Tab-separated table of C-alpha atoms and ligand atoms in Angstrom:
chain	number	residue	atom	x	y	z
A	1	MET	CA	-6.495	-16.670	-14.928
A	2	ALA	CA	-7.042	-13.982	-12.340
A	3	GLU	CA	-6.739	-14.777	-8.635
A	4	GLU	CA	-10.061	-16.043	-7.326
A	5	SER	CA	-11.882	-14.346	-4.487
A	6	GLU	CA	-12.474	-16.391	-1.350
A	7	GLU	CA	-15.560	-14.639	-0.004
A	8	VAL	CA	-17.896	-13.962	-2.914
A	9	LYS	CA	-19.207	-16.751	-5.040
A	10	SER	CA	-20.883	-15.098	-7.976
A	11	PHE	CA	-20.938	-11.992	-10.146
A	12	LYS	CA	-24.648	-11.654	-9.330
A	13	GLU	CA	-23.868	-11.068	-5.661
A	14	LEU	CA	-21.689	-8.130	-6.662
A	15	GLY	CA	-24.763	-6.354	-7.983
A	16	LEU	CA	-24.050	-6.684	-11.684
A	17	ARG	CA	-26.785	-6.742	-14.309
A	18	ASP	CA	-27.690	-9.951	-16.080
A	19	GLU	CA	-26.308	-8.903	-19.477
A	20	LEU	CA	-22.891	-8.284	-17.900
A	21	ILE	CA	-22.972	-11.532	-15.938
A	22	GLU	CA	-23.699	-13.315	-19.192
A	23	ALA	CA	-20.750	-11.533	-20.818
A	24	CYS	CA	-18.471	-12.792	-18.022
A	25	GLU	CA	-19.780	-16.312	-18.530
A	26	ASN	CA	-19.109	-16.036	-22.250
A	27	LEU	CA	-15.499	-15.147	-21.460
A	28	GLY	CA	-15.264	-18.204	-19.228
A	29	TRP	CA	-15.070	-16.139	-16.036
A	30	LYS	CA	-16.878	-18.337	-13.536
A	31	THR	CA	-16.321	-16.404	-10.331
A	32	PRO	CA	-15.069	-12.888	-9.670
A	33	SER	CA	-11.370	-12.438	-8.966
A	34	LYS	CA	-10.384	-10.995	-5.611
A	35	ILE	CA	-9.970	-7.456	-6.910
A	36	GLN	CA	-13.272	-7.687	-8.792
A	37	ALA	CA	-15.135	-8.990	-5.752
A	38	GLU	CA	-13.841	-6.165	-3.619
A	39	ALA	CA	-13.948	-3.301	-6.111
A	40	ILE	CA	-17.161	-3.804	-8.066
A	41	PRO	CA	-19.725	-3.309	-5.246
A	42	HIS	CA	-18.085	-0.004	-4.204
A	43	ALA	CA	-17.780	1.126	-7.794
A	44	ILE	CA	-21.449	0.389	-8.448
A	45	GLU	CA	-22.303	2.450	-5.386
A	46	GLY	CA	-20.569	5.386	-7.075
A	47	LYS	CA	-17.379	5.501	-5.034
A	48	ASP	CA	-13.939	6.472	-6.282
A	49	LEU	CA	-11.454	3.603	-6.098
A	50	ILE	CA	-7.769	3.011	-5.575
A	51	GLY	CA	-6.817	-0.521	-6.492
A	52	LEU	CA	-3.421	-1.933	-5.756
A	53	ALA	CA	-3.273	-4.718	-8.244
A	54	GLN	CA	-1.117	-6.011	-11.028
A	55	THR	CA	-1.883	-7.255	-14.495
A	56	GLY	CA	-3.195	-10.767	-14.088
A	57	SER	CA	-5.354	-9.925	-11.083
A	58	GLY	CA	-8.447	-9.265	-13.194
A	59	LYS	CA	-8.235	-5.524	-12.598
A	60	THR	CA	-9.514	-4.622	-16.060
A	61	GLY	CA	-12.796	-6.377	-15.301
A	62	ALA	CA	-12.842	-4.648	-11.919
A	63	PHE	CA	-13.153	-1.253	-13.565
A	64	ALA	CA	-14.740	-2.196	-16.913
A	65	LEU	CA	-17.777	-3.990	-15.471
A	66	PRO	CA	-18.985	-1.134	-13.210
A	67	ILE	CA	-18.359	1.395	-15.985
A	68	LEU	CA	-20.431	-0.664	-18.421
A	69	GLN	CA	-23.151	-1.039	-15.802
A	70	ALA	CA	-23.162	2.745	-15.289
A	71	LEU	CA	-23.370	3.234	-19.044
A	72	ILE	CA	-26.428	0.957	-19.261
A	73	ASP	CA	-28.057	2.853	-16.378
A	74	TYR	CA	-27.201	6.229	-17.907
A	75	VAL	CA	-28.746	5.357	-21.275
A	76	ALA	CA	-31.869	3.870	-19.623
A	77	GLU	CA	-32.372	6.865	-17.365
A	78	ARG	CA	-31.959	9.402	-20.163
A	79	GLU	CA	-34.262	7.427	-22.416
A	80	SER	CA	-37.035	7.321	-19.842
A	81	LYS	CA	-36.682	11.065	-19.209
A	82	GLN	CA	-36.411	12.193	-22.833
A	83	GLY	CA	-38.510	9.509	-24.459
A	84	HIS	CA	-35.701	8.722	-26.894
A	85	LYS	CA	-32.144	7.459	-26.797
A	86	PRO	CA	-29.684	10.115	-25.586
A	87	ASP	CA	-27.002	11.549	-27.862
A	88	PRO	CA	-23.862	9.499	-27.555
A	89	VAL	CA	-21.299	10.840	-25.075
A	90	PHE	CA	-17.676	10.052	-24.417
A	91	PHE	CA	-18.625	8.246	-21.228
A	92	ALA	CA	-15.355	6.901	-19.880
A	93	CYS	CA	-11.687	7.393	-20.556
A	94	VAL	CA	-9.008	4.917	-19.533
A	95	LEU	CA	-5.411	6.118	-19.535
A	96	SER	CA	-2.713	3.531	-19.960
A	97	PRO	CA	1.079	3.895	-20.101
A	98	THR	CA	1.560	1.505	-23.021
A	99	ARG	CA	-0.054	0.889	-26.351
A	100	GLU	CA	-0.297	-2.850	-25.814
A	101	LEU	CA	-2.074	-2.484	-22.516
A	102	ALA	CA	-4.459	0.061	-24.075
A	103	ILE	CA	-5.353	-2.410	-26.816
A	104	GLN	CA	-5.942	-5.200	-24.293
A	105	ILE	CA	-8.153	-2.985	-22.154
A	106	ALA	CA	-10.247	-1.982	-25.157
A	107	GLU	CA	-10.595	-5.639	-26.147
A	108	GLN	CA	-11.960	-6.489	-22.709
A	109	PHE	CA	-14.426	-3.586	-22.803
A	110	GLN	CA	-15.531	-4.723	-26.222
A	111	ALA	CA	-15.945	-8.341	-25.113
A	112	LEU	CA	-17.795	-7.473	-21.912
A	113	GLY	CA	-19.992	-4.851	-23.552
A	114	SER	CA	-20.747	-6.511	-26.895
A	115	SER	CA	-24.351	-7.325	-25.989
A	116	ILE	CA	-25.069	-3.673	-25.187
A	117	GLY	CA	-23.328	-2.463	-28.343
A	118	VAL	CA	-20.512	-0.630	-26.596
A	119	ARG	CA	-18.190	1.352	-28.860
A	120	CYS	CA	-14.495	1.755	-27.957
A	121	ALA	CA	-11.687	3.734	-29.515
A	122	VAL	CA	-8.002	3.236	-28.863
A	123	LEU	CA	-5.912	6.401	-29.136
A	124	VAL	CA	-2.242	5.522	-28.884
A	125	GLY	CA	0.987	6.799	-30.360
A	126	GLY	CA	2.774	5.142	-33.247
A	127	VAL	CA	-0.491	4.621	-35.133
A	128	ASP	CA	-2.034	6.780	-37.838
A	129	MET	CA	-3.886	9.823	-36.381
A	130	MET	CA	-6.433	9.874	-39.230
A	131	GLN	CA	-7.747	6.419	-38.469
A	132	GLN	CA	-8.161	7.399	-34.846
A	133	THR	CA	-9.950	10.606	-35.852
A	134	LEU	CA	-12.427	8.479	-37.798
A	135	ALA	CA	-12.876	6.255	-34.731
A	136	ILE	CA	-13.596	9.345	-32.606
A	137	GLY	CA	-16.148	10.410	-35.225
A	138	LYS	CA	-18.114	7.231	-34.479
A	139	ARG	CA	-18.708	8.638	-30.984
A	140	PRO	CA	-17.264	5.807	-28.893
A	141	HIS	CA	-18.509	5.379	-25.322
A	142	ILE	CA	-15.103	4.302	-24.092
A	143	ILE	CA	-11.772	5.839	-24.987
A	144	VAL	CA	-8.624	3.966	-24.080
A	145	ALA	CA	-5.570	6.102	-24.606
A	146	THR	CA	-1.976	6.849	-23.839
A	147	PRO	CA	-1.771	10.381	-22.399
A	148	GLY	CA	0.275	12.061	-25.152
A	149	ARG	CA	-1.895	10.892	-28.017
A	150	LEU	CA	-5.096	11.712	-26.172
A	151	LEU	CA	-3.847	15.274	-25.734
A	152	ASP	CA	-2.919	15.473	-29.417
A	153	HIS	CA	-6.498	14.584	-30.328
A	154	LEU	CA	-8.012	16.887	-27.741
A	155	SER	CA	-6.133	19.785	-29.247
A	156	SER	CA	-6.456	18.940	-32.920
A	157	THR	CA	-9.506	16.760	-33.576
A	158	LYS	CA	-12.593	18.836	-34.312
A	159	GLY	CA	-15.565	18.223	-32.063
A	160	PHE	CA	-13.628	16.049	-29.641
A	161	SER	CA	-13.877	17.039	-26.020
A	162	LEU	CA	-14.139	15.213	-22.733
A	163	ARG	CA	-16.345	17.846	-21.085
A	164	MET	CA	-19.138	15.320	-20.497
A	165	LEU	CA	-16.890	12.534	-19.256
A	166	LYS	CA	-18.332	10.478	-16.389
A	167	TYR	CA	-15.492	8.085	-15.588
A	168	LEU	CA	-11.732	8.402	-15.627
A	169	VAL	CA	-9.512	5.374	-15.085
A	170	LEU	CA	-5.791	5.708	-14.498
A	171	ASP	CA	-4.358	2.273	-15.112
A	172	GLU	CA	-0.836	1.419	-13.978
A	173	ALA	CA	-0.798	4.860	-12.359
A	174	ASP	CA	2.731	4.388	-11.049
A	175	ARG	CA	3.932	4.224	-14.621
A	176	LEU	CA	1.671	7.031	-15.801
A	177	LEU	CA	3.531	9.271	-13.407
A	178	ASN	CA	6.964	9.083	-14.934
A	179	GLU	CA	8.417	12.154	-16.571
A	180	GLU	CA	7.232	11.166	-20.012
A	181	PHE	CA	3.556	11.327	-19.071
A	182	GLU	CA	3.309	13.556	-16.045
A	183	LYS	CA	2.827	16.793	-17.959
A	184	SER	CA	0.269	15.369	-20.358
A	185	LEU	CA	-1.628	13.925	-17.438
A	186	ASP	CA	-1.825	17.333	-15.764
A	187	GLU	CA	-3.157	18.847	-18.983
A	188	ILE	CA	-5.770	16.131	-19.347
A	189	LEU	CA	-6.968	16.584	-15.769
A	190	LYS	CA	-7.544	20.259	-16.537
A	191	VAL	CA	-9.962	19.581	-19.389
A	192	ILE	CA	-12.165	16.899	-17.864
A	193	PRO	CA	-15.030	17.630	-15.487
A	194	ARG	CA	-14.387	17.551	-11.750
A	195	GLU	CA	-17.770	15.911	-11.314
A	196	ARG	CA	-16.793	12.428	-12.350
A	197	ARG	CA	-15.831	9.106	-10.854
A	198	THR	CA	-12.164	8.186	-10.826
A	199	PHE	CA	-10.596	4.751	-10.542
A	200	LEU	CA	-6.875	4.581	-10.001
A	201	PHE	CA	-5.048	1.272	-10.362
A	202	SER	CA	-1.412	0.809	-9.608
A	203	ALA	CA	0.911	-2.105	-8.972
A	204	THR	CA	2.847	-0.157	-6.365
A	205	MET	CA	1.947	2.740	-4.093
A	206	THR	CA	4.614	5.379	-4.613
A	207	LYS	CA	4.819	8.941	-3.333
A	208	LYS	CA	3.725	10.258	-6.707
A	209	VAL	CA	0.718	7.937	-6.816
A	210	ARG	CA	-0.308	9.170	-3.375
A	211	LYS	CA	-0.027	12.746	-4.597
A	212	LEU	CA	-2.114	11.991	-7.673
A	213	GLN	CA	-4.668	10.254	-5.510
A	214	ARG	CA	-5.073	13.386	-3.394
A	215	ALA	CA	-5.354	15.619	-6.460
A	216	CYS	CA	-7.706	13.451	-8.366
A	217	LEU	CA	-9.921	11.268	-6.194
A	218	ARG	CA	-12.657	12.001	-3.686
A	219	ASN	CA	-12.962	9.848	-0.596
A	220	PRO	CA	-11.720	6.806	-2.410
A	221	VAL	CA	-12.138	3.230	-1.223
A	222	LYS	CA	-8.799	1.465	-1.160
A	223	ILE	CA	-8.558	-2.107	-2.326
A	224	GLU	CA	-5.515	-4.293	-2.362
A	225	ALA	CA	-5.378	-7.521	-4.337
A	226	ALA	CA	-2.042	-8.591	-2.949
A	227	SER	CA	0.194	-7.174	-0.285
A	228	LYS	CA	2.641	-4.618	-1.520
A	229	TYR	CA	5.760	-6.480	-2.446
A	230	SER	CA	4.808	-10.054	-1.831
A	231	THR	CA	5.111	-12.755	-4.399
A	232	VAL	CA	2.691	-15.677	-4.474
A	233	ASP	CA	3.387	-18.994	-2.712
A	234	THR	CA	3.156	-21.020	-5.901
A	235	LEU	CA	6.152	-19.126	-7.274
A	236	LYS	CA	9.478	-20.880	-6.821
A	237	GLN	CA	12.187	-18.223	-6.765
A	238	GLN	CA	15.848	-19.085	-7.110
A	239	PHE	CA	19.114	-17.406	-7.892
A	240	CYS	CA	22.088	-18.761	-9.756
A	241	PHE	CA	25.451	-17.250	-8.950
A	242	LEU	CA	27.794	-17.364	-11.925
A	243	PRO	CA	30.845	-15.699	-13.432
A	244	ALA	CA	29.924	-12.908	-15.873
A	245	LYS	CA	31.930	-14.477	-18.709
A	246	HIS	CA	29.756	-17.626	-18.678
A	247	LYS	CA	26.402	-15.956	-18.257
A	248	ASP	CA	25.126	-16.871	-21.726
A	249	CYS	CA	26.200	-20.447	-21.268
A	250	TYR	CA	24.305	-20.748	-17.982
A	251	LEU	CA	21.267	-19.170	-19.576
A	252	VAL	CA	21.245	-21.647	-22.447
A	253	TYR	CA	21.783	-24.486	-19.987
A	254	ILE	CA	18.696	-23.501	-17.959
A	255	LEU	CA	16.630	-23.036	-21.107
A	256	THR	CA	17.561	-26.463	-22.415
A	257	GLU	CA	16.894	-28.051	-19.018
A	258	MET	CA	13.379	-26.574	-19.146
A	259	SER	CA	12.937	-26.841	-22.882
A	260	SER	CA	9.187	-27.385	-22.977
A	261	SER	CA	8.386	-24.398	-20.790
A	262	THR	CA	7.110	-21.030	-21.901
A	263	THR	CA	9.732	-18.613	-20.700
A	264	MET	CA	10.299	-14.898	-20.488
A	265	VAL	CA	13.954	-13.852	-20.392
A	266	PHE	CA	14.466	-10.318	-19.105
A	267	THR	CA	17.415	-8.190	-20.199
A	268	ARG	CA	18.384	-4.627	-19.414
A	269	THR	CA	18.871	-3.373	-22.969
A	270	CYS	CA	16.945	-3.568	-26.197
A	271	ASP	CA	20.052	-4.668	-28.134
A	272	ALA	CA	20.486	-7.606	-25.792
A	273	THR	CA	16.968	-8.878	-26.504
A	274	ARG	CA	17.708	-9.092	-30.177
A	275	PHE	CA	21.171	-10.533	-29.768
A	276	LEU	CA	20.061	-13.236	-27.352
A	277	ALA	CA	17.102	-14.148	-29.525
A	278	LEU	CA	19.515	-14.630	-32.425
A	279	VAL	CA	21.827	-16.750	-30.288
A	280	PHE	CA	18.913	-18.933	-29.202
A	281	ARG	CA	17.724	-19.313	-32.784
A	282	ASN	CA	21.219	-20.372	-33.807
A	283	LEU	CA	21.019	-23.042	-31.137
A	284	GLY	CA	17.670	-24.268	-32.398
A	285	LEU	CA	15.578	-22.700	-29.647
A	286	ARG	CA	12.315	-20.954	-30.535
A	287	ALA	CA	12.883	-17.407	-29.307
A	288	ILE	CA	11.465	-13.985	-30.191
A	289	PRO	CA	12.546	-10.584	-28.860
A	290	ILE	CA	10.306	-7.730	-27.768
A	291	SER	CA	11.516	-4.339	-26.623
A	292	GLY	CA	10.716	-0.659	-26.553
A	293	HIS	CA	12.774	-0.055	-29.690
A	294	MET	CA	10.380	-2.035	-31.831
A	295	SER	CA	7.475	-0.447	-33.667
A	296	GLN	CA	3.966	-1.071	-32.434
A	297	SER	CA	3.175	-3.618	-35.133
A	298	LYS	CA	6.437	-5.480	-34.576
A	299	ARG	CA	5.797	-5.699	-30.862
A	300	LEU	CA	2.301	-7.016	-31.397
A	301	GLY	CA	3.558	-9.428	-34.039
A	302	ALA	CA	6.175	-10.788	-31.648
A	303	LEU	CA	3.719	-11.030	-28.800
A	304	ASN	CA	1.247	-12.898	-30.981
A	305	LYS	CA	3.896	-15.419	-32.013
A	306	PHE	CA	4.586	-16.048	-28.342
A	307	LYS	CA	0.912	-16.215	-27.415
A	308	ALA	CA	0.199	-18.621	-30.250
A	309	GLY	CA	2.992	-20.905	-29.076
A	310	GLU	CA	4.992	-20.511	-32.271
A	311	CYS	CA	7.848	-19.323	-30.055
A	312	ASN	CA	8.165	-20.417	-26.448
A	313	ILE	CA	10.893	-18.018	-25.350
A	314	LEU	CA	10.185	-14.301	-25.204
A	315	VAL	CA	13.296	-12.192	-24.700
A	316	CYS	CA	12.272	-8.817	-23.398
A	317	THR	CA	13.131	-5.627	-21.582
A	318	ASP	CA	11.079	-4.246	-18.729
A	319	VAL	CA	8.770	-2.634	-21.264
A	320	ALA	CA	7.238	-6.063	-21.632
A	321	SER	CA	7.269	-6.877	-17.940
A	322	ARG	CA	4.125	-4.976	-17.199
A	323	GLY	CA	0.806	-4.441	-18.748
A	324	LEU	CA	0.958	-7.166	-21.336
A	325	ASP	CA	-1.529	-9.920	-20.841
A	326	ILE	CA	0.629	-12.935	-21.528
A	327	PRO	CA	-1.042	-16.065	-20.254
A	328	SER	CA	0.655	-19.087	-18.710
A	329	VAL	CA	4.343	-18.317	-18.517
A	330	ASP	CA	6.057	-21.223	-16.785
A	331	MET	CA	9.361	-19.552	-16.126
A	332	VAL	CA	10.860	-16.091	-15.777
A	333	ILE	CA	14.622	-15.714	-16.103
A	334	ASN	CA	16.333	-12.530	-15.039
A	335	TYR	CA	19.285	-12.488	-17.384
A	336	ASP	CA	20.171	-9.067	-16.022
A	337	ILE	CA	19.305	-8.282	-12.439
A	338	PRO	CA	17.060	-5.223	-12.374
A	339	SER	CA	18.692	-2.269	-10.646
A	340	ASN	CA	15.277	-1.219	-9.372
A	341	SER	CA	14.051	-4.015	-7.096
A	342	LYS	CA	10.401	-3.232	-7.734
A	343	ASP	CA	10.962	-4.241	-11.345
A	344	TYR	CA	11.855	-7.677	-9.997
A	345	ILE	CA	8.380	-8.024	-8.491
A	346	HIS	CA	6.789	-6.995	-11.767
A	347	ARG	CA	8.943	-9.356	-13.771
A	348	VAL	CA	8.342	-12.456	-11.683
A	349	GLY	CA	4.646	-11.563	-11.541
A	350	ARG	CA	4.457	-12.892	-15.104
A	351	THR	CA	4.515	-16.446	-13.798
A	352	ALA	CA	2.690	-18.444	-11.093
A	353	ARG	CA	-0.574	-16.635	-11.713
A	354	ALA	CA	-3.946	-17.685	-10.382
A	355	GLY	CA	-2.785	-20.549	-8.217
A	356	ARG	CA	-0.593	-22.094	-10.908
A	357	SER	CA	3.011	-22.870	-10.197
A	358	GLY	CA	5.905	-21.051	-11.767
A	359	VAL	CA	9.650	-20.655	-11.549
A	360	ALA	CA	11.738	-17.487	-11.457
A	361	ILE	CA	15.501	-17.783	-11.756
A	362	SER	CA	17.801	-14.798	-11.378
A	363	LEU	CA	21.258	-15.018	-12.895
A	364	VAL	CA	23.582	-13.070	-10.639
A	365	ASN	CA	27.179	-12.304	-11.593
A	366	GLN	CA	29.907	-10.736	-9.492
A	367	TYR	CA	28.899	-7.227	-10.562
A	368	GLU	CA	25.226	-7.556	-9.745
A	369	LEU	CA	25.413	-8.729	-6.156
A	370	GLU	CA	24.460	-5.394	-4.671
A	371	TRP	CA	21.251	-5.226	-6.716
A	372	TYR	CA	20.457	-8.810	-5.885
A	373	PHE	CA	20.792	-8.164	-2.147
A	374	GLN	CA	18.380	-5.256	-2.484
A	375	ILE	CA	15.852	-7.631	-3.990
A	376	GLU	CA	16.245	-10.099	-1.122
A	377	LYS	CA	15.783	-7.209	1.267
A	378	LEU	CA	12.581	-6.156	-0.447
A	379	LEU	CA	11.278	-9.730	-0.393
A	380	GLY	CA	12.324	-10.081	3.233
A	381	LYS	CA	13.876	-13.492	2.631
A	382	LYS	CA	16.879	-15.301	1.223
A	383	LEU	CA	16.253	-17.293	-1.913
A	384	PRO	CA	17.528	-20.835	-2.528
A	385	GLU	CA	20.247	-21.389	-5.095
A	386	TYR	CA	19.541	-23.028	-8.455
A	387	ALA	CA	21.809	-26.015	-8.516
A	388	ALA	CA	23.873	-26.207	-11.676
A	389	GLU	CA	27.154	-28.094	-11.933
A	390	GLU	CA	29.584	-25.780	-13.676
A	391	GLU	CA	31.246	-28.688	-15.422
A	392	GLU	CA	27.973	-29.752	-16.914
A	393	VAL	CA	27.064	-26.196	-17.929
A	394	LEU	CA	30.399	-25.666	-19.659
A	395	LEU	CA	29.827	-28.674	-21.888
A	396	LEU	CA	27.712	-26.222	-23.873
A	397	LEU	CA	30.396	-23.553	-24.027
A	398	GLU	CA	31.702	-24.344	-27.474
A	399	GLN	CA	28.254	-24.398	-29.058
A	400	VAL	CA	27.172	-21.226	-27.303
A	401	THR	CA	30.364	-19.402	-28.278
A	402	GLU	CA	29.846	-20.396	-31.889
A	403	ALA	CA	26.195	-19.311	-31.814
A	404	LYS	CA	27.261	-15.964	-30.361
A	405	ARG	CA	29.888	-15.512	-33.037
A	406	LEU	CA	27.340	-16.234	-35.774
A	407	SER	CA	24.854	-13.856	-34.207
A	408	GLN	CA	27.412	-11.071	-33.946
A	409	MET	CA	28.313	-11.593	-37.572
A	410	LYS	CA	24.661	-11.537	-38.595
A	411	ILE	CA	24.022	-8.283	-36.767
A	412	LYS	CA	27.148	-6.691	-38.237
A	413	GLU	CA	26.317	-7.887	-41.728
A	414	MET	CA	22.742	-6.638	-41.496
A	415	GLY	CA	23.837	-3.275	-40.150
A	416	HIS	CA	26.264	-3.036	-43.039
A	417	ASN	CA	23.650	-3.966	-45.649
A	418	LYS	CA	21.211	-1.510	-44.199
A	419	LYS	CA	23.736	1.300	-44.427
A	420	ARG	CA	24.688	0.389	-47.960
A	421	ARG	CA	21.123	0.252	-49.206
A	422	GLY	CA	19.979	3.139	-47.064
A	423	GLY	CA	16.732	1.179	-46.778
A	424	ASP	CA	14.492	1.100	-43.776
A	425	GLU	CA	13.894	-2.620	-43.669
A	426	ASP	CA	15.641	-4.407	-40.902
A	427	ASP	CA	16.996	-7.765	-41.912
A	428	VAL	CA	17.687	-9.029	-38.418
A	429	ASP	CA	14.020	-8.631	-37.676
A	430	THR	CA	13.153	-10.270	-40.958
A	431	TYR	CA	15.398	-13.121	-39.928
A	432	LEU	CA	13.654	-13.313	-36.577
A	433	GLY	CA	10.263	-13.209	-38.254
A	434	ILE	CA	9.129	-9.941	-36.689
A	435	LYS	CA	9.143	-7.619	-39.642
A	436	ASP	CA	6.020	-5.435	-39.684
A	437	LYS	CA	3.490	-5.540	-42.460
A	438	LYS	CA	4.336	-2.138	-43.881
A	439	SER	CA	7.955	-2.927	-44.594
A	440	SER	CA	7.144	-6.316	-46.083
A	441	LYS	CA	4.884	-4.574	-48.597
A	442	LYS	CA	7.707	-2.207	-49.409
A	443	LEU	CA	10.034	-5.122	-49.995
A	444	LYS	CA	7.647	-6.785	-52.393
A	445	ARG	CA	7.258	-3.645	-54.431
A	446	LYS	CA	10.993	-3.337	-54.954
B	1	AMP	P1	-6.111	-8.306	-16.072
B	1	AMP	O1	-5.475	-8.358	-14.715
B	1	AMP	O2	-7.299	-7.433	-16.098
B	1	AMP	O3	-5.126	-7.960	-17.138
B	1	AMP	O4	-6.666	-9.772	-16.407
B	1	AMP	C1	-5.836	-10.869	-16.557
B	1	AMP	C2	-6.530	-12.031	-17.230
B	1	AMP	O5	-7.486	-12.621	-16.326
B	1	AMP	C3	-7.270	-11.678	-18.496
B	1	AMP	O6	-6.920	-12.609	-19.487
B	1	AMP	C4	-8.732	-11.830	-18.133
B	1	AMP	O7	-9.481	-12.286	-19.235
B	1	AMP	C5	-8.695	-12.864	-17.024
B	1	AMP	N1	-9.780	-12.686	-16.031
B	1	AMP	C6	-10.231	-11.526	-15.514
B	1	AMP	N2	-11.212	-11.749	-14.625
B	1	AMP	C7	-11.387	-13.074	-14.552
B	1	AMP	C8	-12.254	-13.929	-13.791
B	1	AMP	N3	-13.141	-13.439	-12.940
B	1	AMP	N4	-12.146	-15.263	-13.974
B	1	AMP	C9	-11.232	-15.758	-14.859
B	1	AMP	N5	-10.398	-15.015	-15.602
B	1	AMP	C10	-10.457	-13.684	-15.456
């Protein structure tokens, strides 16, 4: 899945131990990805790293493998000195901006380190603190956390401290530096040892990332998996200029033209994800929404439906555009043009991964031209137009209008029912098949 390296042929040549090489083989990783090939030898040497790489580049392996190797070495060295296994330590901490990404990172650590019995704990918000406290009690080697929840545990969970930490990873550092996390991050940096290795990964190099790099890393080696704002050659990017009033109709037209593809449709608002998913369902398309408004379990439920192929259209906000490991998306549609052009790069990065081809189509209406031009400027090129005959598109108008009307009614009706019952179950989500387990239990009990 990740982009292959051109120079290095094997994981062995990177200096990895046999048990880790075997773990890579078990995951079906035949050769190191570019970022892995470049990062791992420096990391094994004990250098700090800055990696400019996106999800899909294999960056998790690039930091997880050297950390696991260091853990094996640490245990072996202590054992030979003390004559017995050392007490378990919180060896590495990975900070992630989203819960989903944290879970995926922990899964990769677990998979790569299963033969050495690595223990991981995921400390993220929106999940029961008690369960996480129990996980901390098992003395995990690796902690993958979102900053706020990690701080909560550091201040309230007895016996939990990162004073012995050896490795800190800041994943998606550009996103870790938004207002929401910045303060927590500062607090965390105060309570971990200065004598440690730090790996910082970021999709983009912003001023804030540079500042963090200076504050946090020592003589780091910089590695870039792809140039800053480039998109890969196998990605076919197009725009479709359309009148705002027919946007939905154009969208449905494109989706039906490419009906067998796996598609991510990006919208600006959470409400739009749900509304569009309902419209698509009413038209017989297999769509599921995912957005920041959904609970953790709902998001994972929706993502799993998409991953399993039960739904082939994921309607999402930018929350889903980064971090999530969603394999093989054939098409990305920008239903709303992102006002921040860098988000465009992240969005379209969900397709055309690892040498595969992919399509990205941006729907641009008369009000979004300015944003669209900014994107072209960032890409340094003009994009070709997606050819759609308006006459042909508007053949769908009646059906789409009816589907929208039904969806609006459904949302209104559900909102009304919810108010009347004062319940917390959300029938639109039930209808879309993304109700979380907790509320379904509640329903049954009624
Ligand atoms: P990441 O960028 O770390 O989120 O990884 C993206 C995907 O690439 C994950 O599904 C990994 O399992 C996969 N992957 C990572 N490294 C390799 C590799 N060397 N060969 C093949 N797939 C890989």
